[in-house]
Short mmCIF file of N, CA, C and O in Angstrom, two decimals:
data_model
loop_
_atom_site.label_atom_id
_atom_site.label_comp_id
_atom_site.label_asym_id
_atom_site.label_seq_id
_atom_site.Cartn_x
_atom_site.Cartn_y
_atom_site.Cartn_z
N GLN A 1 -3.35 174.54 -31.24
CA GLN A 1 -2.06 174.16 -30.67
C GLN A 1 -1.95 174.73 -29.26
O GLN A 1 -2.40 175.83 -28.99
N VAL A 2 -1.33 173.98 -28.38
CA VAL A 2 -1.14 174.41 -27.00
C VAL A 2 0.32 174.79 -26.78
O VAL A 2 1.23 174.09 -27.23
N GLN A 3 0.52 175.90 -26.11
CA GLN A 3 1.86 176.30 -25.71
C GLN A 3 1.99 176.10 -24.20
O GLN A 3 1.07 176.43 -23.45
N LEU A 4 3.14 175.60 -23.78
CA LEU A 4 3.40 175.34 -22.37
C LEU A 4 4.60 176.16 -21.90
O LEU A 4 5.61 176.23 -22.60
N VAL A 5 4.46 176.76 -20.73
CA VAL A 5 5.56 177.52 -20.14
C VAL A 5 5.75 177.05 -18.71
O VAL A 5 4.84 177.19 -17.87
N GLU A 6 6.94 176.50 -18.42
CA GLU A 6 7.26 176.05 -17.07
C GLU A 6 7.89 177.18 -16.27
O GLU A 6 8.55 178.06 -16.84
N SER A 7 7.71 177.11 -14.98
CA SER A 7 8.35 178.07 -14.07
C SER A 7 8.51 177.40 -12.71
O SER A 7 7.93 176.34 -12.46
N GLY A 8 9.29 178.05 -11.85
CA GLY A 8 9.44 177.58 -10.48
C GLY A 8 10.74 176.85 -10.20
O GLY A 8 10.99 176.47 -9.06
N GLY A 9 11.55 176.64 -11.22
CA GLY A 9 12.83 176.00 -10.98
C GLY A 9 13.79 176.90 -10.24
O GLY A 9 13.51 178.09 -10.02
N GLY A 10 14.92 176.33 -9.83
CA GLY A 10 15.91 177.13 -9.12
C GLY A 10 16.92 176.25 -8.42
O GLY A 10 17.02 175.06 -8.68
N LEU A 11 17.67 176.89 -7.53
CA LEU A 11 18.69 176.21 -6.74
C LEU A 11 18.17 176.00 -5.33
O LEU A 11 17.68 176.94 -4.69
N VAL A 12 18.28 174.78 -4.84
CA VAL A 12 17.80 174.47 -3.50
C VAL A 12 18.75 173.47 -2.86
O VAL A 12 19.41 172.69 -3.56
N GLN A 13 18.84 173.49 -1.56
CA GLN A 13 19.68 172.54 -0.84
C GLN A 13 18.97 171.20 -0.72
O GLN A 13 17.73 171.13 -0.74
N ALA A 14 19.75 170.16 -0.59
CA ALA A 14 19.19 168.84 -0.39
C ALA A 14 18.23 168.85 0.81
O ALA A 14 18.53 169.46 1.84
N GLY A 15 17.11 168.18 0.64
CA GLY A 15 16.07 168.18 1.67
C GLY A 15 15.04 169.28 1.51
O GLY A 15 14.01 169.25 2.19
N GLY A 16 15.31 170.21 0.62
CA GLY A 16 14.40 171.32 0.41
C GLY A 16 13.27 170.98 -0.55
O GLY A 16 13.14 169.83 -1.00
N SER A 17 12.47 171.99 -0.86
CA SER A 17 11.29 171.81 -1.71
C SER A 17 11.24 172.87 -2.79
O SER A 17 11.74 173.99 -2.62
N LEU A 18 10.61 172.49 -3.89
CA LEU A 18 10.29 173.41 -4.97
C LEU A 18 8.94 173.03 -5.53
O LEU A 18 8.56 171.85 -5.50
N ARG A 19 8.25 174.02 -6.08
CA ARG A 19 6.99 173.75 -6.77
C ARG A 19 7.09 174.26 -8.20
O ARG A 19 7.23 175.47 -8.42
N LEU A 20 7.02 173.37 -9.12
CA LEU A 20 7.05 173.74 -10.53
C LEU A 20 5.63 173.96 -11.04
O LEU A 20 4.71 173.25 -10.64
N SER A 21 5.50 174.92 -11.92
CA SER A 21 4.22 175.18 -12.57
C SER A 21 4.38 175.08 -14.07
O SER A 21 5.44 175.38 -14.61
N CYS A 22 3.31 174.67 -14.73
CA CYS A 22 3.29 174.58 -16.18
C CYS A 22 1.99 175.20 -16.65
O CYS A 22 0.91 174.63 -16.45
N ALA A 23 2.10 176.37 -17.24
CA ALA A 23 0.92 177.10 -17.70
C ALA A 23 0.68 176.83 -19.17
O ALA A 23 1.60 176.97 -20.00
N ALA A 24 -0.55 176.47 -19.50
CA ALA A 24 -0.91 176.16 -20.88
C ALA A 24 -1.74 177.29 -21.48
O ALA A 24 -2.58 177.88 -20.81
N SER A 25 -1.49 177.57 -22.72
CA SER A 25 -2.28 178.57 -23.45
C SER A 25 -2.52 178.08 -24.86
O SER A 25 -1.83 177.19 -25.35
N GLY A 26 -3.49 178.66 -25.51
CA GLY A 26 -3.79 178.29 -26.90
C GLY A 26 -5.13 177.61 -27.04
O GLY A 26 -5.87 177.89 -27.97
N ARG A 27 -5.43 176.73 -26.13
CA ARG A 27 -6.75 176.11 -26.09
C ARG A 27 -6.85 175.41 -24.74
O ARG A 27 -5.85 175.19 -24.06
N ALA A 28 -8.03 175.06 -24.38
CA ALA A 28 -8.23 174.35 -23.12
C ALA A 28 -7.58 172.99 -23.20
O ALA A 28 -7.64 172.32 -24.24
N PHE A 29 -6.95 172.58 -22.14
CA PHE A 29 -6.23 171.31 -22.16
C PHE A 29 -6.80 170.32 -21.16
O PHE A 29 -6.18 169.33 -20.84
N SER A 30 -8.00 170.60 -20.66
CA SER A 30 -8.55 169.78 -19.59
C SER A 30 -8.77 168.33 -19.98
O SER A 30 -8.86 167.47 -19.11
N SER A 31 -8.86 168.03 -21.27
CA SER A 31 -9.06 166.64 -21.68
C SER A 31 -7.74 165.90 -21.89
O SER A 31 -7.74 164.69 -22.12
N ASP A 32 -6.62 166.61 -21.82
CA ASP A 32 -5.32 166.02 -22.09
C ASP A 32 -4.63 165.54 -20.83
O ASP A 32 -4.54 166.30 -19.86
N ALA A 33 -4.12 164.33 -20.87
CA ALA A 33 -3.20 163.92 -19.81
C ALA A 33 -1.93 164.77 -19.93
O ALA A 33 -1.53 165.16 -21.03
N MET A 34 -1.32 165.06 -18.80
CA MET A 34 -0.12 165.90 -18.77
C MET A 34 0.98 165.16 -18.02
O MET A 34 0.71 164.40 -17.09
N GLY A 35 2.21 165.42 -18.43
CA GLY A 35 3.33 164.74 -17.79
C GLY A 35 4.47 165.69 -17.48
O GLY A 35 4.58 166.77 -18.07
N TRP A 36 5.26 165.29 -16.52
CA TRP A 36 6.53 165.97 -16.21
C TRP A 36 7.66 165.00 -16.51
O TRP A 36 7.58 163.82 -16.12
N PHE A 37 8.69 165.49 -17.17
CA PHE A 37 9.89 164.73 -17.48
C PHE A 37 11.10 165.52 -17.01
O PHE A 37 10.99 166.72 -16.73
N ARG A 38 12.23 164.86 -16.95
CA ARG A 38 13.47 165.57 -16.61
C ARG A 38 14.63 164.99 -17.40
O ARG A 38 14.61 163.83 -17.81
N GLN A 39 15.62 165.83 -17.59
CA GLN A 39 16.80 165.42 -18.33
C GLN A 39 18.04 166.01 -17.68
O GLN A 39 18.18 167.24 -17.62
N ALA A 40 18.88 165.13 -17.18
CA ALA A 40 20.14 165.54 -16.59
C ALA A 40 21.22 165.55 -17.68
O ALA A 40 21.08 164.87 -18.69
N PRO A 41 22.31 166.30 -17.47
CA PRO A 41 23.38 166.36 -18.48
C PRO A 41 23.90 164.97 -18.81
O PRO A 41 24.22 164.18 -17.92
N GLY A 42 23.98 164.66 -20.11
CA GLY A 42 24.51 163.39 -20.54
C GLY A 42 23.57 162.21 -20.40
O GLY A 42 23.97 161.07 -20.67
N LYS A 43 22.34 162.47 -19.99
CA LYS A 43 21.38 161.39 -19.79
C LYS A 43 20.16 161.59 -20.67
O LYS A 43 19.89 162.69 -21.14
N GLU A 44 19.42 160.52 -20.88
CA GLU A 44 18.20 160.61 -21.65
C GLU A 44 17.10 161.25 -20.80
O GLU A 44 17.11 161.23 -19.57
N ARG A 45 16.15 161.83 -21.52
CA ARG A 45 14.99 162.40 -20.84
C ARG A 45 14.18 161.26 -20.21
O ARG A 45 13.91 160.25 -20.86
N GLU A 46 13.79 161.44 -18.94
CA GLU A 46 13.07 160.39 -18.25
C GLU A 46 11.75 160.89 -17.69
O GLU A 46 11.62 162.06 -17.30
N PHE A 47 10.81 159.97 -17.62
CA PHE A 47 9.50 160.25 -17.05
C PHE A 47 9.62 160.50 -15.55
O PHE A 47 10.37 159.82 -14.85
N VAL A 48 8.85 161.47 -15.05
CA VAL A 48 8.81 161.76 -13.62
C VAL A 48 7.41 161.52 -13.07
O VAL A 48 7.24 160.81 -12.07
N ALA A 49 6.41 162.13 -13.67
CA ALA A 49 5.04 162.01 -13.18
C ALA A 49 4.06 162.38 -14.28
O ALA A 49 4.42 163.08 -15.22
N ALA A 50 2.84 161.88 -14.15
CA ALA A 50 1.79 162.23 -15.10
C ALA A 50 0.45 162.24 -14.39
O ALA A 50 0.30 161.65 -13.31
N ILE A 51 -0.51 162.93 -15.00
CA ILE A 51 -1.84 163.04 -14.42
C ILE A 51 -2.85 163.02 -15.56
O ILE A 51 -2.61 163.57 -16.64
N ASN A 52 -3.99 162.37 -15.33
CA ASN A 52 -5.00 162.33 -16.39
C ASN A 52 -5.75 163.65 -16.46
O ASN A 52 -5.56 164.55 -15.64
N GLY A 53 -6.63 163.76 -17.47
CA GLY A 53 -7.31 165.02 -17.71
C GLY A 53 -8.10 165.56 -16.53
O GLY A 53 -7.94 166.73 -16.15
N PRO A 54 -8.97 164.71 -15.95
CA PRO A 54 -9.75 165.21 -14.80
C PRO A 54 -8.93 165.39 -13.53
O PRO A 54 -9.42 165.95 -12.55
N GLY A 55 -7.71 164.86 -13.51
CA GLY A 55 -6.89 164.96 -12.31
C GLY A 55 -7.19 163.90 -11.28
O GLY A 55 -6.86 164.08 -10.10
N THR A 56 -7.79 162.81 -11.71
CA THR A 56 -8.20 161.77 -10.77
C THR A 56 -7.24 160.60 -10.70
O THR A 56 -7.40 159.73 -9.84
N TYR A 57 -6.27 160.56 -11.59
CA TYR A 57 -5.31 159.46 -11.58
C TYR A 57 -3.92 159.99 -11.89
O TYR A 57 -3.76 160.87 -12.73
N THR A 58 -2.94 159.45 -11.17
CA THR A 58 -1.56 159.89 -11.33
C THR A 58 -0.62 158.71 -11.50
O THR A 58 -0.92 157.59 -11.08
N TRP A 59 0.52 158.98 -12.10
CA TRP A 59 1.59 158.00 -12.27
C TRP A 59 2.90 158.65 -11.80
O TRP A 59 3.08 159.86 -11.98
N TYR A 60 3.81 157.85 -11.26
CA TYR A 60 5.07 158.37 -10.77
C TYR A 60 6.23 157.44 -11.07
O TYR A 60 6.09 156.22 -11.08
N LEU A 61 7.39 158.05 -11.28
CA LEU A 61 8.65 157.31 -11.30
C LEU A 61 8.87 156.78 -9.89
O LEU A 61 8.62 157.50 -8.91
N ASP A 62 9.33 155.54 -9.79
CA ASP A 62 9.46 154.93 -8.46
C ASP A 62 10.31 155.77 -7.51
O ASP A 62 10.00 155.89 -6.33
N SER A 63 11.38 156.35 -8.02
CA SER A 63 12.32 157.06 -7.15
C SER A 63 11.76 158.38 -6.62
O SER A 63 12.36 158.98 -5.71
N VAL A 64 10.62 158.84 -7.12
CA VAL A 64 10.05 160.10 -6.62
C VAL A 64 8.76 159.87 -5.86
O VAL A 64 8.20 160.82 -5.28
N LYS A 65 8.27 158.63 -5.82
CA LYS A 65 7.04 158.35 -5.09
C LYS A 65 7.21 158.72 -3.63
O LYS A 65 8.20 158.40 -2.99
N GLY A 66 6.21 159.39 -3.09
CA GLY A 66 6.26 159.83 -1.71
C GLY A 66 6.97 161.15 -1.50
O GLY A 66 6.89 161.73 -0.42
N ARG A 67 7.69 161.62 -2.51
CA ARG A 67 8.38 162.91 -2.42
C ARG A 67 7.79 163.96 -3.35
O ARG A 67 7.74 165.14 -3.01
N PHE A 68 7.36 163.54 -4.51
CA PHE A 68 6.80 164.45 -5.52
C PHE A 68 5.29 164.24 -5.62
O PHE A 68 4.79 163.13 -5.43
N ALA A 69 4.59 165.30 -5.97
CA ALA A 69 3.14 165.20 -6.18
C ALA A 69 2.75 166.05 -7.38
O ALA A 69 3.06 167.25 -7.43
N ILE A 70 2.07 165.44 -8.33
CA ILE A 70 1.58 166.16 -9.50
C ILE A 70 0.11 166.50 -9.28
O ILE A 70 -0.64 165.71 -8.71
N SER A 71 -0.27 167.68 -9.73
CA SER A 71 -1.66 168.09 -9.62
C SER A 71 -1.97 169.05 -10.78
O SER A 71 -1.06 169.46 -11.49
N ARG A 72 -3.24 169.37 -10.93
CA ARG A 72 -3.61 170.29 -11.99
C ARG A 72 -4.82 171.10 -11.59
O ARG A 72 -5.66 170.65 -10.80
N ASP A 73 -4.91 172.30 -12.13
CA ASP A 73 -6.06 173.16 -11.95
C ASP A 73 -6.54 173.51 -13.35
O ASP A 73 -5.98 174.40 -14.01
N ASN A 74 -7.55 172.80 -13.82
CA ASN A 74 -8.00 173.00 -15.20
C ASN A 74 -8.63 174.37 -15.41
O ASN A 74 -8.62 174.90 -16.53
N ALA A 75 -9.17 174.95 -14.35
CA ALA A 75 -9.73 176.29 -14.47
C ALA A 75 -8.64 177.32 -14.76
O ALA A 75 -8.89 178.35 -15.39
N LYS A 76 -7.44 177.03 -14.29
CA LYS A 76 -6.31 177.93 -14.51
C LYS A 76 -5.39 177.43 -15.62
O LYS A 76 -4.35 178.03 -15.88
N ASN A 77 -5.74 176.30 -16.25
CA ASN A 77 -4.91 175.73 -17.31
C ASN A 77 -3.47 175.53 -16.85
O ASN A 77 -2.51 175.86 -17.56
N THR A 78 -3.32 175.00 -15.66
CA THR A 78 -1.99 174.86 -15.07
C THR A 78 -1.81 173.49 -14.44
O THR A 78 -2.73 172.98 -13.81
N VAL A 79 -0.62 172.95 -14.62
CA VAL A 79 -0.22 171.70 -13.98
C VAL A 79 0.93 172.01 -13.03
O VAL A 79 1.79 172.86 -13.35
N TYR A 80 0.97 171.33 -11.91
CA TYR A 80 2.00 171.58 -10.90
C TYR A 80 2.78 170.31 -10.60
O TYR A 80 2.29 169.19 -10.77
N LEU A 81 4.00 170.51 -10.13
CA LEU A 81 4.79 169.41 -9.60
C LEU A 81 5.41 169.90 -8.29
O LEU A 81 6.33 170.72 -8.30
N GLN A 82 4.87 169.42 -7.19
CA GLN A 82 5.42 169.73 -5.87
C GLN A 82 6.52 168.73 -5.59
O GLN A 82 6.28 167.52 -5.60
N MET A 83 7.70 169.24 -5.32
CA MET A 83 8.86 168.39 -5.09
C MET A 83 9.39 168.63 -3.69
O MET A 83 9.83 169.74 -3.37
N ASN A 84 9.34 167.61 -2.85
CA ASN A 84 9.82 167.69 -1.47
C ASN A 84 10.99 166.75 -1.27
O ASN A 84 11.22 165.84 -2.08
N SER A 85 11.70 166.95 -0.19
CA SER A 85 12.84 166.09 0.15
C SER A 85 13.76 165.91 -1.06
O SER A 85 14.16 164.79 -1.40
N LEU A 86 14.10 166.99 -1.68
CA LEU A 86 14.91 166.93 -2.90
C LEU A 86 16.30 166.39 -2.63
O LEU A 86 16.88 166.63 -1.57
N LYS A 87 16.81 165.68 -3.62
CA LYS A 87 18.13 165.07 -3.53
C LYS A 87 19.00 165.60 -4.68
O LYS A 87 18.47 166.00 -5.72
N PRO A 88 20.31 165.56 -4.54
CA PRO A 88 21.17 166.01 -5.64
C PRO A 88 20.89 165.28 -6.95
O PRO A 88 21.01 165.89 -8.03
N GLU A 89 20.49 164.04 -6.88
CA GLU A 89 20.20 163.28 -8.10
C GLU A 89 18.91 163.72 -8.79
O GLU A 89 18.61 163.27 -9.90
N ASP A 90 18.16 164.61 -8.16
CA ASP A 90 16.99 165.20 -8.82
C ASP A 90 17.37 166.37 -9.73
O ASP A 90 16.52 166.91 -10.44
N THR A 91 18.63 166.76 -9.69
CA THR A 91 19.09 167.87 -10.52
C THR A 91 18.91 167.55 -12.00
O THR A 91 19.38 166.52 -12.48
N ALA A 92 18.22 168.43 -12.70
CA ALA A 92 17.94 168.22 -14.12
C ALA A 92 17.15 169.41 -14.65
O ALA A 92 16.71 170.26 -13.88
N VAL A 93 16.98 169.43 -15.96
CA VAL A 93 16.00 170.33 -16.56
C VAL A 93 14.67 169.58 -16.57
O VAL A 93 14.60 168.44 -17.03
N TYR A 94 13.64 170.22 -16.04
CA TYR A 94 12.33 169.60 -15.94
C TYR A 94 11.42 170.16 -17.04
O TYR A 94 11.32 171.38 -17.22
N TYR A 95 10.76 169.25 -17.73
CA TYR A 95 9.89 169.60 -18.86
C TYR A 95 8.46 169.17 -18.58
O TYR A 95 8.21 168.09 -18.06
N CYS A 96 7.55 170.00 -19.02
CA CYS A 96 6.14 169.69 -18.98
C CYS A 96 5.73 169.25 -20.39
O CYS A 96 6.23 169.80 -21.38
N ALA A 97 4.82 168.29 -20.48
CA ALA A 97 4.38 167.80 -21.78
C ALA A 97 2.89 167.48 -21.73
O ALA A 97 2.36 167.14 -20.67
N GLY A 98 2.26 167.55 -22.90
CA GLY A 98 0.82 167.31 -22.94
C GLY A 98 0.40 166.35 -24.02
O GLY A 98 1.00 166.29 -25.09
N ARG A 99 -0.65 165.60 -23.75
CA ARG A 99 -1.31 164.69 -24.65
C ARG A 99 -0.41 163.58 -25.14
O ARG A 99 0.13 163.61 -26.26
N PRO A 100 -0.23 162.57 -24.32
CA PRO A 100 0.61 161.43 -24.72
C PRO A 100 -0.03 160.66 -25.86
O PRO A 100 -1.25 160.47 -25.88
N ARG A 101 0.79 160.17 -26.78
CA ARG A 101 0.27 159.43 -27.93
C ARG A 101 0.08 157.96 -27.60
O ARG A 101 -0.79 157.30 -28.18
N VAL A 102 0.88 157.48 -26.67
CA VAL A 102 0.79 156.08 -26.29
C VAL A 102 0.68 156.03 -24.76
O VAL A 102 -0.29 156.49 -24.18
N ASP A 103 1.71 155.51 -24.12
CA ASP A 103 1.71 155.43 -22.66
C ASP A 103 2.22 156.74 -22.06
O ASP A 103 3.11 157.37 -22.62
N VAL A 104 1.69 157.15 -20.94
CA VAL A 104 2.10 158.42 -20.33
C VAL A 104 3.56 158.42 -19.93
O VAL A 104 4.15 159.49 -19.74
N ARG A 105 4.17 157.25 -19.76
CA ARG A 105 5.54 157.16 -19.31
C ARG A 105 6.55 157.31 -20.45
O ARG A 105 7.75 157.46 -20.17
N THR A 106 6.12 157.27 -21.68
CA THR A 106 7.04 157.46 -22.80
C THR A 106 7.13 158.95 -23.13
O THR A 106 6.35 159.76 -22.65
N THR A 107 8.10 159.30 -23.97
CA THR A 107 8.27 160.70 -24.34
C THR A 107 7.45 161.10 -25.55
O THR A 107 7.60 162.20 -26.07
N ARG A 108 6.56 160.24 -25.99
CA ARG A 108 5.77 160.51 -27.18
C ARG A 108 4.53 161.34 -26.82
O ARG A 108 3.42 160.83 -26.72
N TYR A 109 4.77 162.63 -26.62
CA TYR A 109 3.72 163.58 -26.32
C TYR A 109 3.59 164.56 -27.49
O TYR A 109 4.55 164.80 -28.22
N ASP A 110 2.42 165.15 -27.62
CA ASP A 110 2.17 166.06 -28.74
C ASP A 110 2.80 167.43 -28.56
O ASP A 110 3.17 168.07 -29.53
N TYR A 111 2.91 167.91 -27.35
CA TYR A 111 3.49 169.24 -27.16
C TYR A 111 4.29 169.29 -25.87
O TYR A 111 3.98 168.58 -24.92
N TRP A 112 5.30 170.15 -25.89
CA TRP A 112 6.28 170.27 -24.81
C TRP A 112 6.55 171.74 -24.46
O TRP A 112 6.46 172.62 -25.32
N GLY A 113 6.93 171.93 -23.20
CA GLY A 113 7.43 173.23 -22.79
C GLY A 113 8.92 173.33 -23.04
O GLY A 113 9.55 172.38 -23.52
N GLN A 114 9.49 174.47 -22.67
CA GLN A 114 10.90 174.73 -22.93
C GLN A 114 11.80 174.25 -21.80
O GLN A 114 13.03 174.19 -21.97
N GLY A 115 11.24 173.92 -20.67
CA GLY A 115 12.00 173.39 -19.56
C GLY A 115 12.39 174.43 -18.53
O GLY A 115 12.49 175.62 -18.84
N THR A 116 12.61 173.97 -17.31
CA THR A 116 13.08 174.83 -16.23
C THR A 116 14.12 174.06 -15.44
O THR A 116 13.96 172.86 -15.17
N GLN A 117 15.21 174.75 -15.09
CA GLN A 117 16.33 174.09 -14.43
C GLN A 117 16.06 173.93 -12.94
O GLN A 117 15.67 174.90 -12.26
N VAL A 118 16.32 172.73 -12.43
CA VAL A 118 16.28 172.46 -11.00
C VAL A 118 17.65 171.95 -10.60
O VAL A 118 18.15 170.97 -11.17
N THR A 119 18.26 172.62 -9.63
CA THR A 119 19.57 172.23 -9.15
C THR A 119 19.50 172.02 -7.65
O THR A 119 19.08 172.92 -6.92
N VAL A 120 19.90 170.83 -7.20
CA VAL A 120 19.86 170.48 -5.79
C VAL A 120 21.30 170.32 -5.31
O VAL A 120 22.02 169.44 -5.80
N SER A 121 21.70 171.14 -4.38
CA SER A 121 23.06 171.08 -3.87
C SER A 121 23.11 170.19 -2.63
O SER A 121 22.17 170.11 -1.85
N SER A 122 24.25 169.54 -2.46
CA SER A 122 24.42 168.62 -1.32
C SER A 122 24.98 169.33 -0.11
O SER A 122 25.39 170.49 -0.17
#
């Protein structure tokens, strides 16, 4: 079983940047696609970005393309989400997830982290 711990969230002004990290432990996860999701108050959890195991292919929510970048360092068992040009509508709890059962854009993943809060002030 893999355990995921997110970090790097916080409060930032609109236009600012944050880098989220997701550290995996328990077993090597280099063969697993990994995803980032977010959930704002009163809204459903939504897909943000995903990356395949080798880190050679990525997927993004349209509204974050060009602003967010997902990457991974398999030697460190860590996935990152670099978030630039942040907007108030990016405010949410961000979750890391591993090993999608179907499409990377759905929430059907085998394991999840506990989430980290990102708040963007206007």
